[in-house]
C-alpha positions as MATLAB code, in Angstrom:
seq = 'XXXXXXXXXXXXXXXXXXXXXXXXXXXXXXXXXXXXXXXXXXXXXXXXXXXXXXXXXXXXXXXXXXXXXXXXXXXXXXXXXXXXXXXXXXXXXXXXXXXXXXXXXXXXXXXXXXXXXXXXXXXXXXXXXXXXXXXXXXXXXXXXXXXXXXXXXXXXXXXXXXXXXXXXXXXXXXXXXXXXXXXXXXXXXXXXXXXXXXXXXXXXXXXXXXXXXXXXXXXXXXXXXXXXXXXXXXXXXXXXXXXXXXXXXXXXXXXXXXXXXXXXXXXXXXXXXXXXXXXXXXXXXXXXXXXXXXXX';
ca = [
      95.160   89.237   84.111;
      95.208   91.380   81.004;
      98.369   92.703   79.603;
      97.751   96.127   79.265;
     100.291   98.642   80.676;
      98.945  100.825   83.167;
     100.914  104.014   83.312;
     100.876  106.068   86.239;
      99.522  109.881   86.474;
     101.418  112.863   87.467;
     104.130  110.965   88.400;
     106.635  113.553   88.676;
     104.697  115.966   90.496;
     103.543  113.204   92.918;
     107.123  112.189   93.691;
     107.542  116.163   94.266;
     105.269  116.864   96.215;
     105.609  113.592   98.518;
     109.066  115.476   99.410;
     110.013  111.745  100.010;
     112.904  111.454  103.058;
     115.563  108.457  101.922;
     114.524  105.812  104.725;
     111.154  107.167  105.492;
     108.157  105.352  105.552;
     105.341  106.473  103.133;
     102.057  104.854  102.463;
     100.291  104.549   98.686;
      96.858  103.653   99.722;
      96.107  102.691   96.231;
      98.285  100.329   94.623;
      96.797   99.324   91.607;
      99.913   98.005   89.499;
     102.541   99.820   91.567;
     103.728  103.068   89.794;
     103.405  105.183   91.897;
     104.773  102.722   94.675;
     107.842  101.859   91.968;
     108.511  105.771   91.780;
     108.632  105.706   95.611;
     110.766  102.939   96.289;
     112.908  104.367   93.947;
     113.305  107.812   95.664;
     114.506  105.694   98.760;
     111.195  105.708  100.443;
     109.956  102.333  102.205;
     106.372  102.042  101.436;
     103.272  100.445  102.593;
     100.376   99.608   99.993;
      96.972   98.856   99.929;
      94.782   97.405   97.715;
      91.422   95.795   97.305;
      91.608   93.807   94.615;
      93.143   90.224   94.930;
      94.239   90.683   91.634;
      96.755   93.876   92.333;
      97.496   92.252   95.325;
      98.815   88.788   93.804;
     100.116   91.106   90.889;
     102.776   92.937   93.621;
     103.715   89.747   94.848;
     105.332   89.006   91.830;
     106.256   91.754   90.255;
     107.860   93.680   93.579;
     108.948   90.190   95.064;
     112.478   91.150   96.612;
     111.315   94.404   97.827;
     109.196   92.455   99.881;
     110.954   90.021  100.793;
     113.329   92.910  101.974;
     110.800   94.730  103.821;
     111.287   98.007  101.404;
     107.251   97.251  100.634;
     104.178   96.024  103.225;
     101.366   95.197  101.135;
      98.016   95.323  102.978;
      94.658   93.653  101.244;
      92.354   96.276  102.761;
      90.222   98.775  101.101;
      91.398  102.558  102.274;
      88.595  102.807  104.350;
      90.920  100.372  106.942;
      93.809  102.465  106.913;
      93.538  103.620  110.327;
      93.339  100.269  111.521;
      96.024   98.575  109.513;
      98.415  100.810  109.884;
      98.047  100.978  113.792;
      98.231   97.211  113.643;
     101.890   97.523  111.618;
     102.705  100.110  113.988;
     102.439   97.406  116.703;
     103.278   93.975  115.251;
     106.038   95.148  112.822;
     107.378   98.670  114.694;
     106.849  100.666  111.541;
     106.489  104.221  112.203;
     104.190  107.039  111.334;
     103.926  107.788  107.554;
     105.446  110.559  106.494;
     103.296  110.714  103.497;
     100.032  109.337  102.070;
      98.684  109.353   98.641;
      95.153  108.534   97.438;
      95.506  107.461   93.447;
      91.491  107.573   93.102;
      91.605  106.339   89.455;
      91.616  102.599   87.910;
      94.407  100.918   86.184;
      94.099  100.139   82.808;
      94.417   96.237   83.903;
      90.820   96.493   85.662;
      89.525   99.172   82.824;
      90.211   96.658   79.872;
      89.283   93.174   81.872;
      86.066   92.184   80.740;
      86.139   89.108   82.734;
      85.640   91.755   85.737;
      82.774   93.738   84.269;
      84.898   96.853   84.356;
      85.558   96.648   80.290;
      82.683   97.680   77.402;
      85.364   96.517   74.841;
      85.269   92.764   76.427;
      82.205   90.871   76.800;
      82.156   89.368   80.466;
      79.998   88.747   83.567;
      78.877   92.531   84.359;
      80.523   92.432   87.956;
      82.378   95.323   88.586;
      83.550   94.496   92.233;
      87.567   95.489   93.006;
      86.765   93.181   95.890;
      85.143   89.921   95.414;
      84.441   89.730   98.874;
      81.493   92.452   98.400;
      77.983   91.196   97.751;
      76.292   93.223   95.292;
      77.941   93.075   91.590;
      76.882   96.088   88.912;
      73.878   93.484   87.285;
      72.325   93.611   90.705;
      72.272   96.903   90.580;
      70.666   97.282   87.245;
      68.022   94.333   88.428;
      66.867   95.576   91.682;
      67.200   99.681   91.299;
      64.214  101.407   89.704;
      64.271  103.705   86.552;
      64.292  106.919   88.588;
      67.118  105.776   90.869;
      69.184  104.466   88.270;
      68.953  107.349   86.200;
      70.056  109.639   89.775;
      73.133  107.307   89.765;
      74.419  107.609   86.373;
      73.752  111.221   86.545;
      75.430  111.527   90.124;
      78.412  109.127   89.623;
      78.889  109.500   85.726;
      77.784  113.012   84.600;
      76.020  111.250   81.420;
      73.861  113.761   80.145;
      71.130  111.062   78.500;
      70.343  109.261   81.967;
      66.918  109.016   81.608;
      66.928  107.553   78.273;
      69.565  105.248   79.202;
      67.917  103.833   82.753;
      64.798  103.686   80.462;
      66.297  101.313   78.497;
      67.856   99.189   80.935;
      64.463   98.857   82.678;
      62.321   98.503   79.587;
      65.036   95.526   77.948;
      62.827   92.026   77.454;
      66.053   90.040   79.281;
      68.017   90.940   82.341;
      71.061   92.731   81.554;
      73.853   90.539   83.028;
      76.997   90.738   80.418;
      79.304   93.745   79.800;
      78.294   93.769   76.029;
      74.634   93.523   76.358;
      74.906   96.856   79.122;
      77.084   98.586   76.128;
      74.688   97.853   73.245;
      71.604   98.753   75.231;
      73.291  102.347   76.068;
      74.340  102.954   72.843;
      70.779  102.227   71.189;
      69.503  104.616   73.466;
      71.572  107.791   73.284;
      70.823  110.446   70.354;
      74.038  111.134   69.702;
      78.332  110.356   70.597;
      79.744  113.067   72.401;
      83.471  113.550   71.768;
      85.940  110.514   71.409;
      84.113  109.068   74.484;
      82.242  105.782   73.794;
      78.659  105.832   74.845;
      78.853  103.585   77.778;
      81.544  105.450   79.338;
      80.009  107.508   81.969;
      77.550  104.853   82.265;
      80.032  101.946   83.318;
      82.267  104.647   85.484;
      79.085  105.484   87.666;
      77.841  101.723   87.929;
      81.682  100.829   89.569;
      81.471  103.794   91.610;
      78.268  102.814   92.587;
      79.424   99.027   93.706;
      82.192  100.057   95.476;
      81.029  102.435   97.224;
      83.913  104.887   95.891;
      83.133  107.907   97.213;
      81.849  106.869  100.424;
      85.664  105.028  101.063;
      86.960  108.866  100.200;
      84.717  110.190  102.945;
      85.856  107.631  105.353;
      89.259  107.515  104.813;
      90.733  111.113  104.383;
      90.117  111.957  108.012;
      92.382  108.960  108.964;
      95.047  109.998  106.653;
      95.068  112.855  108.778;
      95.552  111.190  111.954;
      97.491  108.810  110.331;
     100.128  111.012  108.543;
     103.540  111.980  110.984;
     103.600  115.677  112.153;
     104.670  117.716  109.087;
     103.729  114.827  107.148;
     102.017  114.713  103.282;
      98.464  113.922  102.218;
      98.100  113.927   98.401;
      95.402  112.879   96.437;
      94.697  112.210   92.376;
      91.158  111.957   91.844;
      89.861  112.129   88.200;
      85.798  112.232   89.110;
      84.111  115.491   90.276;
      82.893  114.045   93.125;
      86.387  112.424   94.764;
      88.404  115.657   94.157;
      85.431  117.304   95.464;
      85.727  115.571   98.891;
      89.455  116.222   98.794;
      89.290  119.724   98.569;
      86.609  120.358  101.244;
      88.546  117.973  103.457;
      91.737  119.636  102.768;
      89.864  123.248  103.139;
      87.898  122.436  106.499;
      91.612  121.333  108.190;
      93.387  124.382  106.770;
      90.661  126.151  108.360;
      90.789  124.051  111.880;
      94.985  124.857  111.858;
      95.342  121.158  111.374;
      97.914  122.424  108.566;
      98.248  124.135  104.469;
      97.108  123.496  101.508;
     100.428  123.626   99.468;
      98.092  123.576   96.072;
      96.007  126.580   95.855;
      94.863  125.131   92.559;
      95.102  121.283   91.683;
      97.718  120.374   89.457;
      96.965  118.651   86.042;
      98.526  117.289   83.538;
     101.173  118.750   81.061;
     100.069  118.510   77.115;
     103.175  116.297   77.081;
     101.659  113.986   79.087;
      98.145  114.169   78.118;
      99.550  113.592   74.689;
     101.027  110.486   75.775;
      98.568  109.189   77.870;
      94.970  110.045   77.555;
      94.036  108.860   81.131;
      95.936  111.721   82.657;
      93.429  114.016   80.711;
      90.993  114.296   83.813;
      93.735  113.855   86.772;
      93.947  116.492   89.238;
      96.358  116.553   92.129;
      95.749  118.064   95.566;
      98.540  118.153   98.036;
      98.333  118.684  102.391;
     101.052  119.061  104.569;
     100.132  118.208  108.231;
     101.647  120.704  111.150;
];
């Protein structure tokens, strides 16, 4: 595992608007490294946690250890998309009640951003892989193999916003060996664009839409907001940080459509975002934006 500290986004106004009950069960289903969770447990909540990646998962065995062992924290290997299930199956085998609220962290800790031994890094040479769970099949140099020019330049476009797609998937296609390392995928993008936009490096938007793309990110959304819903206790919380256009678009529209069906309220007419403070401090938060439900 790297070392890098991962520092949690609009923590404050997370905590806040979880409106956490001392006792209460609440449900982060995105662990990552555990701030969020940490903040919760804190407030007096008891949590349950999901996660993906075997690496977060191994990480909050050791790091939240007694509140385990205690029973103040489930953790549940299971991609969101399984939170229906899971949590019915705690509901039965372990007589944990309802959530009382559920929060979607959409973005990726620093530890999986920086490890170039996962692919996720264009800082770290490594085996371009980009899976939070190893137990999916197709890794980001598939991807790159297999897709043509056309579709790869719709995917960076779709899942990355990177305004040089064409000139980018052009270069993938037209390199003399396979792309299969995280450096080789970084060089080739930066060859081909014209020019640096901003403070971003080049490969950016390029890496963030091939891990969307692998995971399956925004399909997950799609599939597991409407079980939040069920999920969630009567006047419970839904609240959810995305950082990509495309997961706080699903969140608003599903937040929107069950306003509209009397399922509930939106209690965030716009999203919250960062404070300058905070975006000052850390540069992730830059893009956050927080959306918060309460169920009827």
């Amino acid at each position: 595992m790297t070392t890098k500290k991962h520092k949690p986004v609009l923590l404050t106004e997370t905590i806040e608007a979880l409106q956490i009950q001392p006792g209460a069960w609440y449900l982060d289903a995105t662990f990552g490294r555990g701030g969020h969770t940490a903040a919760m447990l804190a407030a007096g909540a008891r949590v349950i946690a999901f996660d993906w990646d075997q690496e977060s998962i191994e990480y909050a065995h050791e790091a939240f250890r007694q509140e385990i062992e205690t029973k103040q924290l489930v953790m549940v290997h299971s991609t969101f998309a399984g939170l229906q299930k899971e949590v019915e199956m705690l509901q039965t085998q372990a007589n944990i009640p309802a959530p009382q609220g559920i929060l979607f962290d959409f973005g990726t800790s620093a530890d999986q951003l920086t490890s170039g031994a996962r692919g996720f890094s264009f800082l770290e040479d490594g085996d371009l892989d980009m899976r939070m769970d190893t137990r999916l099949g197709v890794t980001a140099k598939d991807l790159l193999a297999v897709l043509p020019e056309k579709q790869l330049a719709a995917l960076f476009i779709e899942f990355g916003g990177e305004h040089e797609a064409k000139a980018v998937a052009r270069a993938i296609k037209s390199s003399p060996t396979p792309i299969t390392t995280t450096m080789q995928l970084a060089s080739v993008v930066e060859r081909a664009k014209r020019e640096r936009r901003g403070h971003l490096h080049p490969a950016t938007k390029v890496f963030q839409a091939l891990r969307i793309a692998v995971n399956s990110e925004l399909d997950e959304i799609a599939v597991a907001l409407p079980q939040a819903l069920d999920v969630v206790a009567p006047n419970g919380i839904i609240a959810t940080i995305a950082f990509h256009e495309g997961e706080d678009r699903l969140a608003k529209n599903a937040m929107k459509t069950w306003e509209q069906n009397n399922k509930g309220q939106i209690l965030t007419d716009k999203p919250i975002v960062a404070t300058e403070a905070e975006v000052a401090e850390n540069s992730n938060s830059r893009s956050a934006k927080l959306r918060v439900f309460k169920k009827n």
